[in-house]
CSV table of N, CA and C in Angstrom, one decimal:
chain,number,residue,atom,x,y,z
A,1,UNK,N,4.2,-17.7,-3.5
A,1,UNK,CA,4.5,-16.3,-3.1
A,1,UNK,C,3.2,-15.6,-2.6
A,2,UNK,N,3.4,-14.8,-1.6
A,2,UNK,CA,2.3,-14.1,-1.0
A,2,UNK,C,2.6,-12.7,-0.9
A,3,UNK,N,1.6,-11.8,-0.9
A,3,UNK,CA,1.8,-10.4,-0.8
A,3,UNK,C,1.5,-9.9,0.6
A,4,UNK,N,2.2,-8.9,1.1
A,4,UNK,CA,2.1,-8.4,2.4
A,4,UNK,C,2.0,-6.8,2.2
A,5,UNK,N,1.2,-6.2,3.1
A,5,UNK,CA,1.3,-4.7,3.1
A,5,UNK,C,1.9,-4.3,4.4
A,6,UNK,N,2.8,-3.3,4.3
A,6,UNK,CA,3.5,-2.7,5.4
A,6,UNK,C,2.8,-1.5,5.9
A,7,UNK,N,2.3,-1.5,7.1
A,7,UNK,CA,1.6,-0.4,7.7
A,7,UNK,C,2.4,0.2,8.8
A,8,UNK,N,2.6,1.6,8.7
A,8,UNK,CA,3.4,2.3,9.7
A,8,UNK,C,2.6,3.4,10.3
A,9,UNK,N,3.0,3.8,11.6
A,9,UNK,CA,2.3,4.9,12.2
A,9,UNK,C,2.5,6.2,11.4
A,10,UNK,N,1.6,7.2,11.5
A,10,UNK,CA,1.7,8.4,10.7
A,10,UNK,C,3.0,9.2,10.9
A,11,UNK,N,3.6,9.1,12.1
A,11,UNK,CA,4.9,9.9,12.3
A,11,UNK,C,6.1,9.2,11.8
A,12,UNK,N,6.0,8.0,11.2
A,12,UNK,CA,7.2,7.3,10.7
A,12,UNK,C,7.7,8.0,9.4
A,13,UNK,N,9.0,8.1,9.3
A,13,UNK,CA,9.7,8.7,8.1
A,13,UNK,C,10.6,7.7,7.5
A,14,UNK,N,10.7,7.6,6.2
A,14,UNK,CA,11.7,6.7,5.5
A,14,UNK,C,13.1,6.9,6.0
A,15,UNK,N,13.8,5.8,6.3
A,15,UNK,CA,15.2,5.8,6.7
A,15,UNK,C,15.3,5.9,8.2
A,16,UNK,N,14.3,6.1,9.0
A,16,UNK,CA,14.3,6.1,10.4
A,16,UNK,C,13.9,4.8,11.0
A,17,UNK,N,14.6,4.3,12.0
A,17,UNK,CA,14.4,3.0,12.6
A,17,UNK,C,13.2,3.1,13.5
A,18,UNK,N,12.9,4.2,14.1
A,18,UNK,CA,11.8,4.3,15.1
A,18,UNK,C,10.5,3.9,14.6
A,19,UNK,N,10.2,4.2,13.3
A,19,UNK,CA,8.9,3.8,12.8
A,19,UNK,C,8.7,2.3,12.6
A,20,UNK,N,9.8,1.6,12.4
A,20,UNK,CA,9.8,0.2,12.1
A,20,UNK,C,9.5,-0.6,13.4
A,21,UNK,N,9.8,0.0,14.6
A,21,UNK,CA,9.5,-0.7,15.8
A,21,UNK,C,8.1,-1.1,16.0
A,22,UNK,N,7.2,-0.2,15.5
A,22,UNK,CA,5.7,-0.5,15.6
A,22,UNK,C,5.1,-0.9,14.3
A,23,UNK,N,5.9,-1.2,13.3
A,23,UNK,CA,5.3,-1.5,12.0
A,23,UNK,C,4.6,-2.8,12.0
A,24,UNK,N,3.6,-2.9,11.1
A,24,UNK,CA,2.7,-4.1,11.1
A,24,UNK,C,2.7,-4.6,9.6
A,25,UNK,N,3.0,-5.9,9.5
A,25,UNK,CA,2.9,-6.6,8.1
A,25,UNK,C,1.6,-7.4,8.1
A,26,UNK,N,0.8,-7.0,7.2
A,26,UNK,CA,-0.5,-7.7,7.1
A,26,UNK,C,-0.5,-8.6,5.8
A,27,UNK,N,-0.6,-9.9,6.0
A,27,UNK,CA,-0.6,-10.8,4.8
A,27,UNK,C,-1.9,-10.7,4.1
A,28,UNK,N,-1.8,-10.8,2.8
A,28,UNK,CA,-3.0,-10.7,1.9
A,28,UNK,C,-3.5,-12.1,1.7
A,29,UNK,N,-4.8,-12.3,1.4
A,29,UNK,CA,-5.4,-13.6,1.1
A,29,UNK,C,-6.1,-14.2,2.3
A,30,UNK,N,-6.5,-15.5,2.1
A,30,UNK,CA,-7.2,-16.2,3.1
A,30,UNK,C,-6.4,-16.4,4.3
A,31,UNK,N,-7.1,-16.2,5.5
A,31,UNK,CA,-6.4,-16.4,6.8
A,31,UNK,C,-7.0,-17.6,7.5
A,32,UNK,N,-6.1,-18.7,7.5
A,32,UNK,CA,-6.6,-19.9,8.1
A,32,UNK,C,-6.8,-19.8,9.6
A,33,UNK,N,-6.0,-19.0,10.4
A,33,UNK,CA,-6.3,-18.8,11.8
A,33,UNK,C,-7.7,-18.1,12.0
A,34,UNK,N,-8.0,-17.1,11.2
A,34,UNK,CA,-9.2,-16.4,11.3
A,34,UNK,C,-10.4,-17.3,11.0
A,35,UNK,N,-10.2,-18.2,10.0
A,35,UNK,CA,-11.2,-19.2,9.7
A,35,UNK,C,-11.5,-20.1,10.9
A,36,UNK,N,-10.4,-20.6,11.5
A,36,UNK,CA,-10.5,-21.6,12.5
A,36,UNK,C,-11.0,-21.0,13.9
A,37,UNK,N,-10.5,-19.8,14.2
A,37,UNK,CA,-10.7,-19.3,15.5
A,37,UNK,C,-11.5,-18.0,15.6
A,38,UNK,N,-12.0,-17.6,14.5
A,38,UNK,CA,-12.7,-16.3,14.2
A,38,UNK,C,-12.6,-15.3,15.3
A,39,UNK,N,-13.5,-15.3,16.3
A,39,UNK,CA,-13.5,-14.2,17.3
A,39,UNK,C,-12.2,-14.1,18.1
A,40,UNK,N,-11.6,-15.3,18.4
A,40,UNK,CA,-10.3,-15.2,19.1
A,40,UNK,C,-9.2,-14.6,18.3
A,41,UNK,N,-9.3,-14.8,17.0
A,41,UNK,CA,-8.3,-14.2,16.1
A,41,UNK,C,-8.4,-12.7,16.1
A,42,UNK,N,-9.7,-12.2,16.1
A,42,UNK,CA,-9.9,-10.7,16.1
A,42,UNK,C,-9.4,-10.2,17.4
A,43,UNK,N,-9.7,-10.9,18.5
A,43,UNK,CA,-9.3,-10.4,19.8
A,43,UNK,C,-7.7,-10.4,19.9
A,44,UNK,N,-7.1,-11.4,19.4
A,44,UNK,CA,-5.6,-11.5,19.4
A,44,UNK,C,-5.0,-10.3,18.7
A,45,UNK,N,-5.6,-9.9,17.6
A,45,UNK,CA,-5.1,-8.7,16.8
A,45,UNK,C,-5.7,-7.4,17.3
A,46,UNK,N,-6.3,-7.4,18.4
A,46,UNK,CA,-6.9,-6.2,19.0
A,46,UNK,C,-7.9,-5.5,18.1
A,47,UNK,N,-8.7,-6.2,17.4
A,47,UNK,CA,-9.7,-5.7,16.6
A,47,UNK,C,-11.1,-5.9,17.4
A,48,UNK,N,-11.2,-5.0,18.4
A,48,UNK,CA,-12.3,-5.2,19.3
A,48,UNK,C,-13.7,-5.1,18.7
A,49,UNK,N,-13.9,-4.0,17.9
A,49,UNK,CA,-15.2,-3.8,17.3
A,49,UNK,C,-15.5,-4.9,16.3
A,50,UNK,N,-14.6,-5.3,15.5
A,50,UNK,CA,-14.8,-6.4,14.6
A,50,UNK,C,-15.1,-7.7,15.3
A,51,UNK,N,-14.4,-7.9,16.4
A,51,UNK,CA,-14.7,-9.2,17.2
A,51,UNK,C,-16.1,-9.2,17.8
A,52,UNK,N,-16.6,-8.0,18.2
A,52,UNK,CA,-18.0,-7.9,18.7
A,52,UNK,C,-19.0,-8.2,17.6
A,53,UNK,N,-18.7,-7.6,16.4
A,53,UNK,CA,-19.6,-7.8,15.3
A,53,UNK,C,-19.6,-9.2,14.8
A,54,UNK,N,-18.5,-9.9,14.7
A,54,UNK,CA,-18.4,-11.3,14.3
A,54,UNK,C,-19.1,-12.1,15.3
A,55,UNK,N,-18.9,-11.9,16.6
A,55,UNK,CA,-19.5,-12.7,17.7
A,55,UNK,C,-21.0,-12.5,17.6
A,56,UNK,N,-21.5,-11.3,17.4
A,56,UNK,CA,-23.0,-11.1,17.3
A,56,UNK,C,-23.5,-11.7,16.1
A,57,UNK,N,-22.8,-11.7,15.0
A,57,UNK,CA,-23.2,-12.3,13.7
A,57,UNK,C,-23.3,-13.8,13.9
A,58,UNK,N,-22.3,-14.4,14.5
A,58,UNK,CA,-22.4,-15.9,14.7
A,58,UNK,C,-23.5,-16.3,15.6
A,59,UNK,N,-23.7,-15.5,16.7
A,59,UNK,CA,-24.8,-15.9,17.6
A,59,UNK,C,-26.1,-15.7,16.9
A,60,UNK,N,-26.3,-14.6,16.2
A,60,UNK,CA,-27.6,-14.5,15.4
A,60,UNK,C,-27.8,-15.6,14.4
A,61,UNK,N,-26.7,-16.0,13.8
A,61,UNK,CA,-26.8,-17.1,12.8
A,61,UNK,C,-27.2,-18.4,13.5
A,62,UNK,N,-26.7,-18.7,14.7
A,62,UNK,CA,-27.0,-19.9,15.4
A,62,UNK,C,-28.5,-19.9,15.9
A,63,UNK,N,-28.9,-18.7,16.5
A,63,UNK,CA,-30.2,-18.6,17.0
A,63,UNK,C,-31.2,-18.6,15.8
A,64,UNK,N,-30.9,-17.9,14.7
A,64,UNK,CA,-31.7,-17.9,13.6
A,64,UNK,C,-32.0,-19.2,13.0
A,65,UNK,N,-30.9,-20.0,12.8
A,65,UNK,CA,-31.1,-21.4,12.3
A,65,UNK,C,-31.9,-22.2,13.3
A,66,UNK,N,-31.7,-22.1,14.6
A,66,UNK,CA,-32.5,-22.8,15.5
A,66,UNK,C,-34.0,-22.4,15.5
A,67,UNK,N,-34.3,-21.1,15.4
A,67,UNK,CA,-35.6,-20.6,15.3
A,67,UNK,C,-36.4,-21.0,14.1
A,68,UNK,N,-35.6,-21.1,13.0
A,68,UNK,CA,-36.2,-21.5,11.7
A,68,UNK,C,-36.4,-23.0,11.6
A,69,UNK,N,-35.8,-23.8,12.6
A,69,UNK,CA,-36.0,-25.2,12.6
A,69,UNK,C,-35.2,-25.9,11.6
A,70,UNK,N,-34.0,-25.3,11.2
A,70,UNK,CA,-33.2,-26.0,10.2
A,70,UNK,C,-32.5,-27.2,10.7
A,71,UNK,N,-32.3,-28.1,9.8
A,71,UNK,CA,-31.6,-29.4,10.2
A,71,UNK,C,-30.2,-29.1,10.6
A,72,UNK,N,-29.6,-30.0,11.4
A,72,UNK,CA,-28.2,-29.8,11.9
A,72,UNK,C,-27.2,-29.6,10.8
A,73,UNK,N,-27.3,-30.4,9.7
A,73,UNK,CA,-26.4,-30.2,8.6
A,73,UNK,C,-26.5,-28.8,8.0
A,74,UNK,N,-27.7,-28.3,7.9
A,74,UNK,CA,-27.8,-26.9,7.3
A,74,UNK,C,-27.2,-25.9,8.2
A,75,UNK,N,-27.4,-26.0,9.6
A,75,UNK,CA,-26.8,-25.1,10.5
A,75,UNK,C,-25.3,-25.2,10.4
A,76,UNK,N,-24.7,-26.4,10.3
A,76,UNK,CA,-23.3,-26.6,10.2
A,76,UNK,C,-22.8,-26.0,8.9
A,77,UNK,N,-23.5,-26.1,7.9
A,77,UNK,CA,-23.1,-25.6,6.6
A,77,UNK,C,-23.1,-24.0,6.6
A,78,UNK,N,-24.1,-23.5,7.3
A,78,UNK,CA,-24.2,-22.0,7.4
A,78,UNK,C,-23.0,-21.5,8.2
A,79,UNK,N,-22.7,-22.1,9.3
A,79,UNK,CA,-21.6,-21.7,10.1
A,79,UNK,C,-20.2,-21.9,9.4
A,80,UNK,N,-20.1,-22.9,8.6
A,80,UNK,CA,-18.9,-23.1,7.8
A,80,UNK,C,-18.7,-22.0,6.8
A,81,UNK,N,-19.8,-21.7,6.1
A,81,UNK,CA,-19.8,-20.6,5.1
A,81,UNK,C,-19.5,-19.3,5.8
A,82,UNK,N,-20.0,-19.0,6.9
A,82,UNK,CA,-19.7,-17.8,7.7
A,82,UNK,C,-18.2,-17.8,8.0
A,83,UNK,N,-17.7,-18.9,8.4
A,83,UNK,CA,-16.2,-19.0,8.8
A,83,UNK,C,-15.4,-18.8,7.6
A,84,UNK,N,-15.8,-19.3,6.4
A,84,UNK,CA,-15.0,-19.0,5.2
A,84,UNK,C,-15.0,-17.5,4.9
A,85,UNK,N,-16.2,-16.9,5.0
A,85,UNK,CA,-16.2,-15.4,4.8
A,85,UNK,C,-15.3,-14.7,5.7
A,86,UNK,N,-15.3,-15.1,7.0
A,86,UNK,CA,-14.4,-14.4,8.0
A,86,UNK,C,-13.0,-14.6,7.6
A,87,UNK,N,-12.6,-15.8,7.1
A,87,UNK,CA,-11.2,-16.1,6.7
A,87,UNK,C,-10.8,-15.3,5.5
A,88,UNK,N,-11.8,-15.0,4.6
A,88,UNK,CA,-11.5,-14.3,3.4
A,88,UNK,C,-11.3,-12.8,3.7
A,89,UNK,N,-12.1,-12.2,4.6
A,89,UNK,CA,-12.1,-10.8,4.9
A,89,UNK,C,-11.3,-10.3,6.1
A,90,UNK,N,-10.7,-11.3,6.8
A,90,UNK,CA,-10.0,-10.9,8.1
A,90,UNK,C,-8.9,-9.9,7.8
A,91,UNK,N,-8.1,-10.2,6.8
A,91,UNK,CA,-7.0,-9.2,6.5
A,91,UNK,C,-7.4,-7.9,6.1
A,92,UNK,N,-8.5,-7.8,5.3
A,92,UNK,CA,-9.1,-6.5,4.9
A,92,UNK,C,-9.6,-5.8,6.1
A,93,UNK,N,-10.2,-6.4,7.0
A,93,UNK,CA,-10.7,-5.8,8.3
A,93,UNK,C,-9.5,-5.3,9.1
A,94,UNK,N,-8.5,-6.0,9.1
A,94,UNK,CA,-7.3,-5.6,9.9
A,94,UNK,C,-6.7,-4.3,9.2
A,95,UNK,N,-6.6,-4.3,7.9
A,95,UNK,CA,-6.1,-3.1,7.2
A,95,UNK,C,-7.0,-1.9,7.4
A,96,UNK,N,-8.3,-2.1,7.3
A,96,UNK,CA,-9.3,-1.1,7.5
A,96,UNK,C,-9.1,-0.5,8.9
A,97,UNK,N,-8.9,-1.3,9.9
A,97,UNK,CA,-8.8,-0.8,11.3
A,97,UNK,C,-7.5,0.0,11.5
A,98,UNK,N,-6.4,-0.5,10.8
A,98,UNK,CA,-5.2,0.3,10.9
A,98,UNK,C,-5.3,1.6,10.2
A,99,UNK,N,-6.0,1.7,9.0
A,99,UNK,CA,-6.2,2.9,8.3
A,99,UNK,C,-7.1,3.9,9.1
A,100,UNK,N,-8.1,3.3,9.8
A,100,UNK,CA,-8.9,4.2,10.7
A,100,UNK,C,-8.2,4.8,11.8
A,101,UNK,N,-7.1,4.1,12.3
A,101,UNK,CA,-6.3,4.7,13.4
A,101,UNK,C,-5.2,5.6,12.8
A,102,UNK,N,-5.2,5.8,11.5
A,102,UNK,CA,-4.2,6.8,10.9
A,102,UNK,C,-3.0,6.1,10.4
A,103,UNK,N,-2.8,4.8,10.5
A,103,UNK,CA,-1.7,4.1,10.0
A,103,UNK,C,-1.8,4.1,8.4
A,104,UNK,N,-0.6,4.3,7.8
A,104,UNK,CA,-0.6,4.4,6.4
A,104,UNK,C,0.0,3.1,5.8
A,105,UNK,N,-0.6,2.6,4.7
A,105,UNK,CA,0.1,1.4,4.0
A,105,UNK,C,1.2,2.0,3.2
A,106,UNK,N,2.4,1.8,3.6
A,106,UNK,CA,3.6,2.4,2.9
A,106,UNK,C,4.2,1.6,1.8
A,107,UNK,N,4.0,0.3,1.9
A,107,UNK,CA,4.7,-0.6,0.9
A,107,UNK,C,3.9,-1.9,0.8
A,108,UNK,N,4.1,-2.5,-0.4
A,108,UNK,CA,3.6,-3.8,-0.7
A,108,UNK,C,4.8,-4.7,-1.0
A,109,UNK,N,4.8,-5.8,-0.3
A,109,UNK,CA,6.0,-6.7,-0.4
A,109,UNK,C,5.5,-8.1,-0.9
A,110,UNK,N,6.2,-8.7,-1.8
A,110,UNK,CA,5.8,-10.1,-2.3
A,110,UNK,C,7.0,-11.0,-1.8
A,111,UNK,N,6.6,-12.0,-1.0
A,111,UNK,CA,7.6,-12.8,-0.4
A,111,UNK,C,7.1,-14.2,-0.2
A,112,UNK,N,8.0,-15.2,0.1
A,112,UNK,CA,7.6,-16.6,0.3
A,112,UNK,C,6.9,-16.7,1.7
A,113,UNK,N,7.4,-16.0,2.7
A,113,UNK,CA,6.9,-16.1,4.1
A,113,UNK,C,7.1,-14.8,4.8
A,114,UNK,N,6.6,-14.7,6.0
A,114,UNK,CA,6.6,-13.5,6.8
A,114,UNK,C,8.0,-13.0,7.1
A,115,UNK,N,8.9,-14.0,7.3
A,115,UNK,CA,10.3,-13.6,7.7
A,115,UNK,C,11.0,-12.9,6.5
A,116,UNK,N,10.8,-13.4,5.3
A,116,UNK,CA,11.3,-12.8,4.1
A,116,UNK,C,10.7,-11.5,3.8
A,117,UNK,N,9.4,-11.4,4.0
A,117,UNK,CA,8.7,-10.1,3.9
A,117,UNK,C,9.2,-9.0,4.8
A,118,UNK,N,9.5,-9.4,6.1
A,118,UNK,CA,10.0,-8.5,7.1
A,118,UNK,C,11.4,-8.0,6.7
A,119,UNK,N,12.2,-9.0,6.2
A,119,UNK,CA,13.6,-8.6,5.8
A,119,UNK,C,13.6,-7.6,4.6
A,120,UNK,N,12.7,-7.9,3.6
A,120,UNK,CA,12.5,-7.0,2.5
A,120,UNK,C,12.0,-5.6,2.9
A,121,UNK,N,11.1,-5.6,3.8
A,121,UNK,CA,10.5,-4.3,4.3
A,121,UNK,C,11.6,-3.5,5.0
A,122,UNK,N,12.4,-4.2,5.8
A,122,UNK,CA,13.5,-3.5,6.5
A,122,UNK,C,14.5,-2.9,5.6
A,123,UNK,N,14.9,-3.7,4.6
A,123,UNK,CA,15.9,-3.2,3.6
A,123,UNK,C,15.3,-2.0,2.8
A,124,UNK,N,14.1,-2.1,2.4
A,124,UNK,CA,13.5,-1.0,1.6
A,124,UNK,C,13.4,0.3,2.5
A,125,UNK,N,12.9,0.1,3.7
A,125,UNK,CA,12.6,1.2,4.6
A,125,UNK,C,13.9,2.0,5.0
A,126,UNK,N,15.0,1.2,5.2
A,126,UNK,CA,16.2,1.8,5.6
A,126,UNK,C,17.2,2.2,4.5
A,127,UNK,N,16.7,2.0,3.2
A,127,UNK,CA,17.5,2.4,2.1
A,127,UNK,C,17.7,3.9,2.0
A,128,UNK,N,18.9,4.5,2.0
A,128,UNK,CA,19.1,5.9,2.0
A,128,UNK,C,18.5,6.6,0.8
A,129,UNK,N,18.4,6.0,-0.3
A,129,UNK,CA,17.9,6.6,-1.5
A,129,UNK,C,16.4,6.9,-1.4
A,130,UNK,N,15.7,6.2,-0.5
A,130,UNK,CA,14.3,6.5,-0.2
A,130,UNK,C,14.0,7.5,0.8
A,131,UNK,N,15.0,7.9,1.5
A,131,UNK,CA,14.9,8.9,2.7
A,131,UNK,C,14.4,10.2,2.2
A,132,UNK,N,14.7,10.7,1.0
A,132,UNK,CA,14.3,12.0,0.6
A,132,UNK,C,12.9,12.0,-0.1
A,133,UNK,N,12.3,10.8,-0.3
A,133,UNK,CA,11.1,10.7,-1.0
A,133,UNK,C,9.9,11.0,0.0
A,134,UNK,N,9.0,11.9,-0.4
A,134,UNK,CA,7.9,12.1,0.5
A,134,UNK,C,6.9,11.0,0.4
A,135,UNK,N,6.0,10.8,1.4
A,135,UNK,CA,5.0,9.7,1.2
A,135,UNK,C,4.1,10.0,0.0
A,136,UNK,N,3.7,8.9,-0.7
A,136,UNK,CA,2.9,9.1,-1.9
A,136,UNK,C,1.4,9.2,-1.5
A,137,UNK,N,0.7,9.9,-2.3
A,137,UNK,CA,-0.8,10.0,-2.1
A,137,UNK,C,-1.4,8.7,-2.5
A,138,UNK,N,-2.5,8.3,-2.0
A,138,UNK,CA,-3.0,7.0,-2.3
A,138,UNK,C,-3.5,6.8,-3.7
A,139,UNK,N,-3.8,7.9,-4.4
A,139,UNK,CA,-4.3,7.9,-5.7
A,139,UNK,C,-3.5,8.8,-6.6
A,140,UNK,N,-3.3,8.4,-7.9
A,140,UNK,CA,-2.5,9.3,-8.8
A,140,UNK,C,-3.1,10.7,-8.8
A,141,UNK,N,-2.3,11.7,-8.8
A,141,UNK,CA,-2.8,13.0,-8.8
A,141,UNK,C,-3.0,13.6,-7.4
A,142,UNK,N,-3.2,12.7,-6.4
A,142,UNK,CA,-3.4,13.2,-5.0
A,142,UNK,C,-4.6,13.9,-4.8
A,143,UNK,N,-4.8,14.4,-3.5
A,143,UNK,CA,-6.0,15.1,-3.2
A,143,UNK,C,-6.1,16.5,-3.7
A,144,UNK,N,-4.9,17.0,-4.1
A,144,UNK,CA,-4.9,18.4,-4.6
A,144,UNK,C,-5.3,18.5,-6.1
A,145,UNK,N,-5.6,17.4,-6.7
A,145,UNK,CA,-5.9,17.4,-8.2
A,145,UNK,C,-7.3,18.0,-8.3
A,146,UNK,N,-7.5,18.9,-9.3
A,146,UNK,CA,-8.8,19.5,-9.5
A,146,UNK,C,-9.6,18.7,-10.5
A,147,UNK,N,-10.9,18.7,-10.3
A,147,UNK,CA,-11.8,18.0,-11.2
A,147,UNK,C,-11.9,18.8,-12.5
A,148,UNK,N,-11.8,18.1,-13.6
A,148,UNK,CA,-11.9,18.7,-14.9
A,148,UNK,C,-13.3,18.8,-15.3
A,149,UNK,N,-13.7,19.8,-16.0
A,149,UNK,CA,-15.1,20.0,-16.4
A,149,UNK,C,-15.5,18.9,-17.4
A,150,UNK,N,-16.8,18.5,-17.2
A,150,UNK,CA,-17.3,17.5,-18.1
A,150,UNK,C,-17.9,18.2,-19.3
A,151,UNK,N,-17.4,17.7,-20.5
A,151,UNK,CA,-17.9,18.4,-21.7
A,151,UNK,C,-18.9,17.5,-22.4
A,152,UNK,N,-20.0,18.2,-22.7
A,152,UNK,CA,-21.1,17.5,-23.5
A,152,UNK,C,-22.2,17.0,-22.7
A,153,UNK,N,-22.0,16.7,-21.4
A,153,UNK,CA,-23.0,16.1,-20.6
A,153,UNK,C,-24.0,17.2,-20.1
A,154,UNK,N,-23.5,18.3,-19.6
A,154,UNK,CA,-24.2,19.4,-19.2
A,154,UNK,C,-23.6,20.6,-19.7
A,155,UNK,N,-23.9,21.0,-21.0
A,155,UNK,CA,-23.2,22.2,-21.6
A,155,UNK,C,-23.5,23.4,-20.8
A,156,UNK,N,-22.5,24.3,-20.7
A,156,UNK,CA,-22.6,25.5,-20.0
A,156,UNK,C,-23.4,26.5,-20.9
A,157,UNK,N,-24.3,27.3,-20.3
A,157,UNK,CA,-25.0,28.3,-21.0
A,157,UNK,C,-24.3,29.6,-20.8
A,158,UNK,N,-24.3,30.4,-21.8
A,158,UNK,CA,-23.7,31.7,-21.7
A,158,UNK,C,-24.3,32.6,-20.7
A,159,UNK,N,-25.6,32.6,-20.6
A,159,UNK,CA,-26.3,33.6,-19.7
A,159,UNK,C,-26.3,33.2,-18.2
A,160,UNK,N,-25.9,31.9,-17.9
A,160,UNK,CA,-25.9,31.5,-16.5
A,160,UNK,C,-24.6,31.7,-15.8
A,161,UNK,N,-23.6,32.1,-16.4
A,161,UNK,CA,-22.4,32.3,-15.8
A,161,UNK,C,-22.4,33.6,-15.1
């Protein structure tokens, strides 16, 4: 079983089909295609800035290893470790880019594969009982929650109020 996050554009509302046309399901965990194809994977998913950063990092890694006079096996090992890091963080970078564009993670789905995750997301999104629910804040209490005073750390003085 794998978990997926459902990302929708900001104008999408529960129960409406229009938002699902542009919905994106992002799988969680290690990405084998990002590990194998790194920069091409980022370009395919339209993550332009991340693709440039990854390309620059890989080029710097290659030239740095050459400038330091590392053995070929050490350079290969460094490149392999960088690719593993890219595979581990690719989905997180994709989520970050979607959030930066204003897309909200609306649901988390656990499924065997992407097709089952898509079917579950469709069923949940079009469920009429969810249509009246407003979007949830990302944290309990939401942004309108007031900070409570800290007691004992900095006691208030009577004369300073």
